[in-house]
DNA sequence: TTCTTTTGTGTCAAATTAACACAATAAGAT
DNA sequence: ATCTTATTGTGTTAATTTGACACAAAAGAA
């Protein structure tokens, strides 16, 4: 590993990184995909570097794919973090030593100042299979509202991402990649409530969503419960995409 | 200049830049501050580089101050442009030659790939005094809706900035730095119409703005016209700031 | 059957929006 | 002084949206 990363360094743009906030959703909770580093046991966002001939967006997609083995139809760049002291590297030597890395080149690489751009991706937890990389001990989903302390400014990055998705949900449909293919109106509303951190009136939410025109009603879903069976819905991809492309759909 | 920039290069983060979209407002038009380069006569946004020990936000403020000799109470980072081929440097040699720059170091600097973060600032045109720098022939306000072709991807950067301010104006007060200290309700509404690119009902706009609570009504303004004199208003800075700090004031 | 729980839709007041109305008024014209 | 013109501040009213709650239908268990 040590060798391989050292040899890769020359392919990357120095000083630039991408950090991905991968949001998943399960059992009424937003989860964030985190890595735990072998050496330090500290948690961080999955991130990576940009190849010298690679668009930054493409780098984000590549990194996302590496971590989740999924393709993402939508990713959202939400902010770039450029504070001088955003990364605390005071323990870098120890950390690299603990990883058995003694290459001066690698040391120098991580010692640089990095400006990092945050990308948000959303994924259905059933589909995403976290893949810890060689430097990480674990790769796990953690509840967004009680994350452990993360390295550098990664807690700030997550906070910005959550703020960003909260903003989006106010005027754009959200859920395509967070929910399974078919879902009930209740599941969709619970997702919205989780994102917005407040409860929404069931009746009014349903009316509003149906009126928007991004949902297609499917067959009923008999869950075996002793009560009326809800309809299943799926997103009307054309409408959903149209909304996404409109960008911030004001005016 | 050539010498001085060459000597400055070592102080800057390589591959990183900041581009500023400085929006001004006058006579019912949004204007963008542009520079015209001596050598190529081509127009560009005012931009600059980030000092190695400088926060990126601070770099944006510094660059803005250099161009306008103003302090900005608010700047807004809106997007980071990281496409591999965003800068066309095919004529770089000619351009540098035309500027009498033959330093290989400077050549190499501009030949790098840059990832650039866009910052938006808004300024009252009466106050801002454009300062062409040594490499620029002109420094001028141009109407936002009919800009000349700009270098690199700067037209895209402006488009993103205009989209961003359009978004902001929907849920945050805008105008503090764009309008003079005192203004009429009509002037404020015209600004909003210019940003949103559509007309707004005069009566309803007035009611809504007053209800928001960010305006303080001042004395009447007798313009010497043969009709009823309008009130002047100023922003209630406390309220205005509160709105800004709430960030994207959703819930 | 009856009971429990959840769903889809209904209702209705309150708030907001959109469109237009109109008297008040500043200053020039008569 | 009075009339005229253009613009302003506020009023009105219908249409639409929002928020809160109501209620019958329905699925399965008791």
PDB file of C-alpha atoms in Angstrom, chain B residues 3-201:
ATOM      1  CA  UNK B   3       9.643  40.811 -11.740  1.00  0.00           C
ATOM      2  CA  UNK B   4       7.270  41.565  -8.960  1.00  0.00           C
ATOM      3  CA  UNK B   5       4.766  38.887  -9.942  1.00  0.00           C
ATOM      4  CA  UNK B   6       7.539  36.374 -10.441  1.00  0.00           C
ATOM      5  CA  UNK B   7       8.722  37.044  -6.932  1.00  0.00           C
ATOM      6  CA  UNK B   8       5.202  36.784  -5.565  1.00  0.00           C
ATOM      7  CA  UNK B   9       4.525  33.406  -7.101  1.00  0.00           C
ATOM      8  CA  UNK B  10       6.195  31.549  -4.281  1.00  0.00           C
ATOM      9  CA  UNK B  11       3.745  33.065  -1.825  1.00  0.00           C
ATOM     10  CA  UNK B  12       0.713  31.632  -3.542  1.00  0.00           C
ATOM     11  CA  UNK B  13      -0.928  28.230  -3.371  1.00  0.00           C
ATOM     12  CA  UNK B  14      -0.390  26.629  -6.752  1.00  0.00           C
ATOM     13  CA  UNK B  15      -3.378  25.529  -8.779  1.00  0.00           C
ATOM     14  CA  UNK B  16      -5.901  27.424  -6.701  1.00  0.00           C
ATOM     15  CA  UNK B  17      -7.604  30.633  -7.593  1.00  0.00           C
ATOM     16  CA  UNK B  18     -10.507  32.791  -6.626  1.00  0.00           C
ATOM     17  CA  UNK B  19     -12.760  34.538  -9.108  1.00  0.00           C
ATOM     18  CA  UNK B  20     -14.989  37.348  -7.980  1.00  0.00           C
ATOM     19  CA  UNK B  21     -18.295  38.258  -9.502  1.00  0.00           C
ATOM     20  CA  UNK B  22     -18.790  41.800  -8.306  1.00  0.00           C
ATOM     21  CA  UNK B  23     -22.334  42.837  -8.987  1.00  0.00           C
ATOM     22  CA  UNK B  24     -23.231  46.477  -9.093  1.00  0.00           C
ATOM     23  CA  UNK B  25     -26.537  48.074  -9.777  1.00  0.00           C
ATOM     24  CA  UNK B  26     -27.370  51.250 -11.591  1.00  0.00           C
ATOM     25  CA  UNK B  27     -30.202  52.626 -13.670  1.00  0.00           C
ATOM     26  CA  UNK B  28     -32.186  49.439 -13.541  1.00  0.00           C
ATOM     27  CA  UNK B  29     -29.367  47.209 -14.653  1.00  0.00           C
ATOM     28  CA  UNK B  30     -27.126  44.721 -12.950  1.00  0.00           C
ATOM     29  CA  UNK B  31     -23.527  45.276 -13.881  1.00  0.00           C
ATOM     30  CA  UNK B  32     -20.534  43.054 -13.523  1.00  0.00           C
ATOM     31  CA  UNK B  33     -17.050  44.369 -12.914  1.00  0.00           C
ATOM     32  CA  UNK B  34     -14.706  43.143 -15.630  1.00  0.00           C
ATOM     33  CA  UNK B  35     -11.070  43.600 -16.469  1.00  0.00           C
ATOM     34  CA  UNK B  36      -9.667  43.887 -19.937  1.00  0.00           C
ATOM     35  CA  UNK B  37      -6.181  42.503 -20.382  1.00  0.00           C
ATOM     36  CA  UNK B  38      -3.572  44.686 -21.959  1.00  0.00           C
ATOM     37  CA  UNK B  39      -2.056  42.055 -24.143  1.00  0.00           C
ATOM     38  CA  UNK B  40      -5.038  40.218 -25.497  1.00  0.00           C
ATOM     39  CA  UNK B  41      -7.793  42.766 -25.114  1.00  0.00           C
ATOM     40  CA  UNK B  42      -9.901  39.958 -23.743  1.00  0.00           C
ATOM     41  CA  UNK B  43     -12.216  40.417 -20.802  1.00  0.00           C
ATOM     42  CA  UNK B  44     -12.177  38.487 -17.561  1.00  0.00           C
ATOM     43  CA  UNK B  45     -13.473  38.493 -14.037  1.00  0.00           C
ATOM     44  CA  UNK B  46     -11.262  39.989 -11.375  1.00  0.00           C
ATOM     45  CA  UNK B  47      -9.573  37.097  -9.715  1.00  0.00           C
ATOM     46  CA  UNK B  48      -6.472  36.227  -7.855  1.00  0.00           C
ATOM     47  CA  UNK B  49      -4.511  33.689  -5.960  1.00  0.00           C
ATOM     48  CA  UNK B  50      -4.538  32.497  -2.394  1.00  0.00           C
ATOM     49  CA  UNK B  51      -1.584  33.154  -0.148  1.00  0.00           C
ATOM     50  CA  UNK B  52      -0.097  30.045   1.352  1.00  0.00           C
ATOM     51  CA  UNK B  53      -1.118  31.056   4.861  1.00  0.00           C
ATOM     52  CA  UNK B  54      -4.381  32.774   4.006  1.00  0.00           C
ATOM     53  CA  UNK B  55      -7.934  31.488   4.410  1.00  0.00           C
ATOM     54  CA  UNK B  56      -9.685  31.290   1.063  1.00  0.00           C
ATOM     55  CA  UNK B  57     -12.446  33.645   2.218  1.00  0.00           C
ATOM     56  CA  UNK B  58      -9.807  36.148   3.252  1.00  0.00           C
ATOM     57  CA  UNK B  59      -8.186  35.887  -0.149  1.00  0.00           C
ATOM     58  CA  UNK B  60     -11.518  36.723  -1.767  1.00  0.00           C
ATOM     59  CA  UNK B  61     -11.912  39.738   0.514  1.00  0.00           C
ATOM     60  CA  UNK B  62      -8.389  40.892  -0.240  1.00  0.00           C
ATOM     61  CA  UNK B  63      -8.893  40.595  -3.983  1.00  0.00           C
ATOM     62  CA  UNK B  64     -12.213  42.408  -3.748  1.00  0.00           C
ATOM     63  CA  UNK B  65     -10.654  45.203  -1.790  1.00  0.00           C
ATOM     64  CA  UNK B  66      -7.844  45.547  -4.290  1.00  0.00           C
ATOM     65  CA  UNK B  67     -10.336  45.949  -7.136  1.00  0.00           C
ATOM     66  CA  UNK B  68     -12.867  48.213  -5.545  1.00  0.00           C
ATOM     67  CA  UNK B  69     -11.036  49.831  -2.639  1.00  0.00           C
ATOM     68  CA  UNK B  70     -14.057  48.832  -0.560  1.00  0.00           C
ATOM     69  CA  UNK B  71     -14.652  46.604   2.406  1.00  0.00           C
ATOM     70  CA  UNK B  72     -17.443  44.123   1.880  1.00  0.00           C
ATOM     71  CA  UNK B  73     -19.685  43.227   4.770  1.00  0.00           C
ATOM     72  CA  UNK B  74     -20.959  40.154   2.936  1.00  0.00           C
ATOM     73  CA  UNK B  75     -19.388  37.918   0.392  1.00  0.00           C
ATOM     74  CA  UNK B  76     -20.849  34.657  -0.742  1.00  0.00           C
ATOM     75  CA  UNK B  77     -18.977  31.639  -1.977  1.00  0.00           C
ATOM     76  CA  UNK B  78     -21.246  30.132  -4.605  1.00  0.00           C
ATOM     77  CA  UNK B  79     -19.440  27.404  -6.533  1.00  0.00           C
ATOM     78  CA  UNK B  80     -16.078  25.892  -7.332  1.00  0.00           C
ATOM     79  CA  UNK B  81     -15.100  25.344 -10.918  1.00  0.00           C
ATOM     80  CA  UNK B  82     -12.909  22.321 -11.360  1.00  0.00           C
ATOM     81  CA  UNK B  83     -13.200  21.085 -14.914  1.00  0.00           C
ATOM     82  CA  UNK B  84      -9.934  19.867 -16.342  1.00  0.00           C
ATOM     83  CA  UNK B  85     -10.125  21.958 -19.468  1.00  0.00           C
ATOM     84  CA  UNK B  86     -11.790  25.017 -18.040  1.00  0.00           C
ATOM     85  CA  UNK B  87      -8.899  27.259 -19.019  1.00  0.00           C
ATOM     86  CA  UNK B  88      -7.841  27.550 -22.609  1.00  0.00           C
ATOM     87  CA  UNK B  89      -4.134  28.287 -22.488  1.00  0.00           C
ATOM     88  CA  UNK B  90      -3.358  27.600 -26.113  1.00  0.00           C
ATOM     89  CA  UNK B  91      -2.340  31.207 -26.678  1.00  0.00           C
ATOM     90  CA  UNK B  92      -0.507  31.623 -23.428  1.00  0.00           C
ATOM     91  CA  UNK B  93       2.918  32.060 -24.956  1.00  0.00           C
ATOM     92  CA  UNK B  94       1.720  34.778 -27.294  1.00  0.00           C
ATOM     93  CA  UNK B  95      -0.136  36.470 -24.525  1.00  0.00           C
ATOM     94  CA  UNK B  96       2.785  36.523 -22.152  1.00  0.00           C
ATOM     95  CA  UNK B  97       5.047  37.706 -24.927  1.00  0.00           C
ATOM     96  CA  UNK B  98       2.646  40.535 -25.660  1.00  0.00           C
ATOM     97  CA  UNK B  99       2.916  41.476 -22.027  1.00  0.00           C
ATOM     98  CA  UNK B 100       6.681  41.367 -22.227  1.00  0.00           C
ATOM     99  CA  UNK B 101       6.770  38.524 -19.792  1.00  0.00           C
ATOM    100  CA  UNK B 102       9.427  35.979 -20.543  1.00  0.00           C
ATOM    101  CA  UNK B 103       9.954  34.431 -17.156  1.00  0.00           C
ATOM    102  CA  UNK B 104       9.725  30.644 -17.432  1.00  0.00           C
ATOM    103  CA  UNK B 105       8.484  30.609 -13.874  1.00  0.00           C
ATOM    104  CA  UNK B 106       5.552  32.868 -14.680  1.00  0.00           C
ATOM    105  CA  UNK B 107       4.864  30.882 -17.816  1.00  0.00           C
ATOM    106  CA  UNK B 108       4.784  27.675 -15.844  1.00  0.00           C
ATOM    107  CA  UNK B 109       2.535  29.245 -13.218  1.00  0.00           C
ATOM    108  CA  UNK B 110      -0.153  30.188 -15.705  1.00  0.00           C
ATOM    109  CA  UNK B 111       0.232  26.920 -17.523  1.00  0.00           C
ATOM    110  CA  UNK B 112      -0.846  24.941 -14.471  1.00  0.00           C
ATOM    111  CA  UNK B 113      -4.309  23.635 -14.086  1.00  0.00           C
ATOM    112  CA  UNK B 114      -6.342  25.876 -11.778  1.00  0.00           C
ATOM    113  CA  UNK B 115      -9.386  25.083  -9.742  1.00  0.00           C
ATOM    114  CA  UNK B 116     -11.200  28.286  -9.012  1.00  0.00           C
ATOM    115  CA  UNK B 117     -13.750  29.161  -6.390  1.00  0.00           C
ATOM    116  CA  UNK B 118     -16.352  31.763  -7.219  1.00  0.00           C
ATOM    117  CA  UNK B 119     -17.285  34.492  -4.775  1.00  0.00           C
ATOM    118  CA  UNK B 120     -20.140  36.912  -5.160  1.00  0.00           C
ATOM    119  CA  UNK B 121     -20.002  40.453  -3.844  1.00  0.00           C
ATOM    120  CA  UNK B 122     -22.495  43.212  -4.281  1.00  0.00           C
ATOM    121  CA  UNK B 123     -21.682  46.858  -4.303  1.00  0.00           C
ATOM    122  CA  UNK B 124     -23.277  50.224  -4.769  1.00  0.00           C
ATOM    123  CA  UNK B 125     -21.965  51.568  -8.051  1.00  0.00           C
ATOM    124  CA  UNK B 126     -21.621  55.076  -6.710  1.00  0.00           C
ATOM    125  CA  UNK B 127     -19.086  53.917  -4.182  1.00  0.00           C
ATOM    126  CA  UNK B 128     -17.039  51.419  -6.097  1.00  0.00           C
ATOM    127  CA  UNK B 129     -14.037  52.818  -7.882  1.00  0.00           C
ATOM    128  CA  UNK B 130     -12.637  50.210 -10.204  1.00  0.00           C
ATOM    129  CA  UNK B 131      -8.862  50.006 -10.145  1.00  0.00           C
ATOM    130  CA  UNK B 132      -7.331  48.409 -13.189  1.00  0.00           C
ATOM    131  CA  UNK B 133      -4.275  46.496 -12.115  1.00  0.00           C
ATOM    132  CA  UNK B 134      -0.961  46.514 -13.917  1.00  0.00           C
ATOM    133  CA  UNK B 135      -1.873  43.785 -16.359  1.00  0.00           C
ATOM    134  CA  UNK B 136      -5.255  45.203 -17.214  1.00  0.00           C
ATOM    135  CA  UNK B 137      -5.971  47.962 -19.624  1.00  0.00           C
ATOM    136  CA  UNK B 138      -9.428  48.652 -18.324  1.00  0.00           C
ATOM    137  CA  UNK B 139     -11.601  47.851 -15.391  1.00  0.00           C
ATOM    138  CA  UNK B 140     -15.211  48.438 -16.134  1.00  0.00           C
ATOM    139  CA  UNK B 141     -18.797  47.743 -15.298  1.00  0.00           C
ATOM    140  CA  UNK B 142     -20.648  45.837 -17.991  1.00  0.00           C
ATOM    141  CA  UNK B 143     -24.356  45.022 -18.149  1.00  0.00           C
ATOM    142  CA  UNK B 144     -24.857  41.520 -16.759  1.00  0.00           C
ATOM    143  CA  UNK B 145     -27.220  40.508 -19.528  1.00  0.00           C
ATOM    144  CA  UNK B 146     -24.920  41.397 -22.373  1.00  0.00           C
ATOM    145  CA  UNK B 147     -21.404  40.596 -21.371  1.00  0.00           C
ATOM    146  CA  UNK B 148     -18.731  40.144 -23.982  1.00  0.00           C
ATOM    147  CA  UNK B 149     -17.155  36.704 -24.301  1.00  0.00           C
ATOM    148  CA  UNK B 150     -14.914  36.266 -21.302  1.00  0.00           C
ATOM    149  CA  UNK B 151     -11.769  34.206 -20.966  1.00  0.00           C
ATOM    150  CA  UNK B 152     -11.827  30.613 -19.795  1.00  0.00           C
ATOM    151  CA  UNK B 153     -15.160  29.621 -18.265  1.00  0.00           C
ATOM    152  CA  UNK B 154     -15.835  33.051 -16.816  1.00  0.00           C
ATOM    153  CA  UNK B 155     -19.173  33.410 -18.602  1.00  0.00           C
ATOM    154  CA  UNK B 156     -20.295  30.222 -16.824  1.00  0.00           C
ATOM    155  CA  UNK B 157     -19.070  31.625 -13.548  1.00  0.00           C
ATOM    156  CA  UNK B 158     -21.151  34.744 -14.015  1.00  0.00           C
ATOM    157  CA  UNK B 159     -24.182  32.658 -14.965  1.00  0.00           C
ATOM    158  CA  UNK B 160     -23.845  30.633 -11.769  1.00  0.00           C
ATOM    159  CA  UNK B 161     -23.504  33.799  -9.737  1.00  0.00           C
ATOM    160  CA  UNK B 162     -26.655  35.289 -11.238  1.00  0.00           C
ATOM    161  CA  UNK B 163     -28.528  32.059 -10.552  1.00  0.00           C
ATOM    162  CA  UNK B 164     -27.261  32.187  -6.996  1.00  0.00           C
ATOM    163  CA  UNK B 165     -28.363  35.743  -6.299  1.00  0.00           C
ATOM    164  CA  UNK B 166     -31.744  34.948  -7.832  1.00  0.00           C
ATOM    165  CA  UNK B 167     -32.069  32.131  -5.356  1.00  0.00           C
ATOM    166  CA  UNK B 168     -31.045  34.284  -2.427  1.00  0.00           C
ATOM    167  CA  UNK B 169     -33.507  37.028  -3.176  1.00  0.00           C
ATOM    168  CA  UNK B 170     -36.360  34.613  -2.715  1.00  0.00           C
ATOM    169  CA  UNK B 171     -35.910  34.220   0.979  1.00  0.00           C
ATOM    170  CA  UNK B 172     -33.349  36.721   2.161  1.00  0.00           C
ATOM    171  CA  UNK B 173     -33.290  40.469   1.878  1.00  0.00           C
ATOM    172  CA  UNK B 174     -30.920  41.712  -0.782  1.00  0.00           C
ATOM    173  CA  UNK B 175     -29.886  45.253  -1.473  1.00  0.00           C
ATOM    174  CA  UNK B 176     -27.885  46.484   1.486  1.00  0.00           C
ATOM    175  CA  UNK B 177     -24.718  46.898  -0.502  1.00  0.00           C
ATOM    176  CA  UNK B 178     -26.313  47.364  -3.897  1.00  0.00           C
ATOM    177  CA  UNK B 179     -28.435  50.401  -3.159  1.00  0.00           C
ATOM    178  CA  UNK B 180     -27.387  53.711  -1.694  1.00  0.00           C
ATOM    179  CA  UNK B 181     -27.864  54.272   2.026  1.00  0.00           C
ATOM    180  CA  UNK B 182     -31.332  55.707   1.527  1.00  0.00           C
ATOM    181  CA  UNK B 183     -33.653  54.548  -1.201  1.00  0.00           C
ATOM    182  CA  UNK B 184     -37.270  54.571  -2.187  1.00  0.00           C
ATOM    183  CA  UNK B 185     -39.504  51.545  -2.256  1.00  0.00           C
ATOM    184  CA  UNK B 186     -39.633  51.903  -5.998  1.00  0.00           C
ATOM    185  CA  UNK B 187     -35.866  51.622  -6.268  1.00  0.00           C
ATOM    186  CA  UNK B 188     -35.850  48.537  -4.102  1.00  0.00           C
ATOM    187  CA  UNK B 189     -38.571  46.933  -6.178  1.00  0.00           C
ATOM    188  CA  UNK B 190     -36.774  47.721  -9.423  1.00  0.00           C
ATOM    189  CA  UNK B 191     -33.681  46.008  -8.052  1.00  0.00           C
ATOM    190  CA  UNK B 192     -35.697  42.916  -7.213  1.00  0.00           C
ATOM    191  CA  UNK B 193     -37.302  42.940 -10.649  1.00  0.00           C
ATOM    192  CA  UNK B 194     -33.896  43.193 -12.253  1.00  0.00           C
ATOM    193  CA  UNK B 195     -32.540  40.279 -10.268  1.00  0.00           C
ATOM    194  CA  UNK B 196     -35.564  38.089 -10.780  1.00  0.00           C
ATOM    195  CA  UNK B 197     -36.063  39.183 -14.377  1.00  0.00           C
ATOM    196  CA  UNK B 198     -39.769  39.636 -13.960  1.00  0.00           C
ATOM    197  CA  UNK B 199     -42.129  42.347 -12.853  1.00  0.00           C
ATOM    198  CA  UNK B 200     -43.552  42.426  -9.351  1.00  0.00           C
ATOM    199  CA  UNK B 201     -46.793  44.016  -8.254  1.00  0.00           C
TER     200      UNK B 201
END
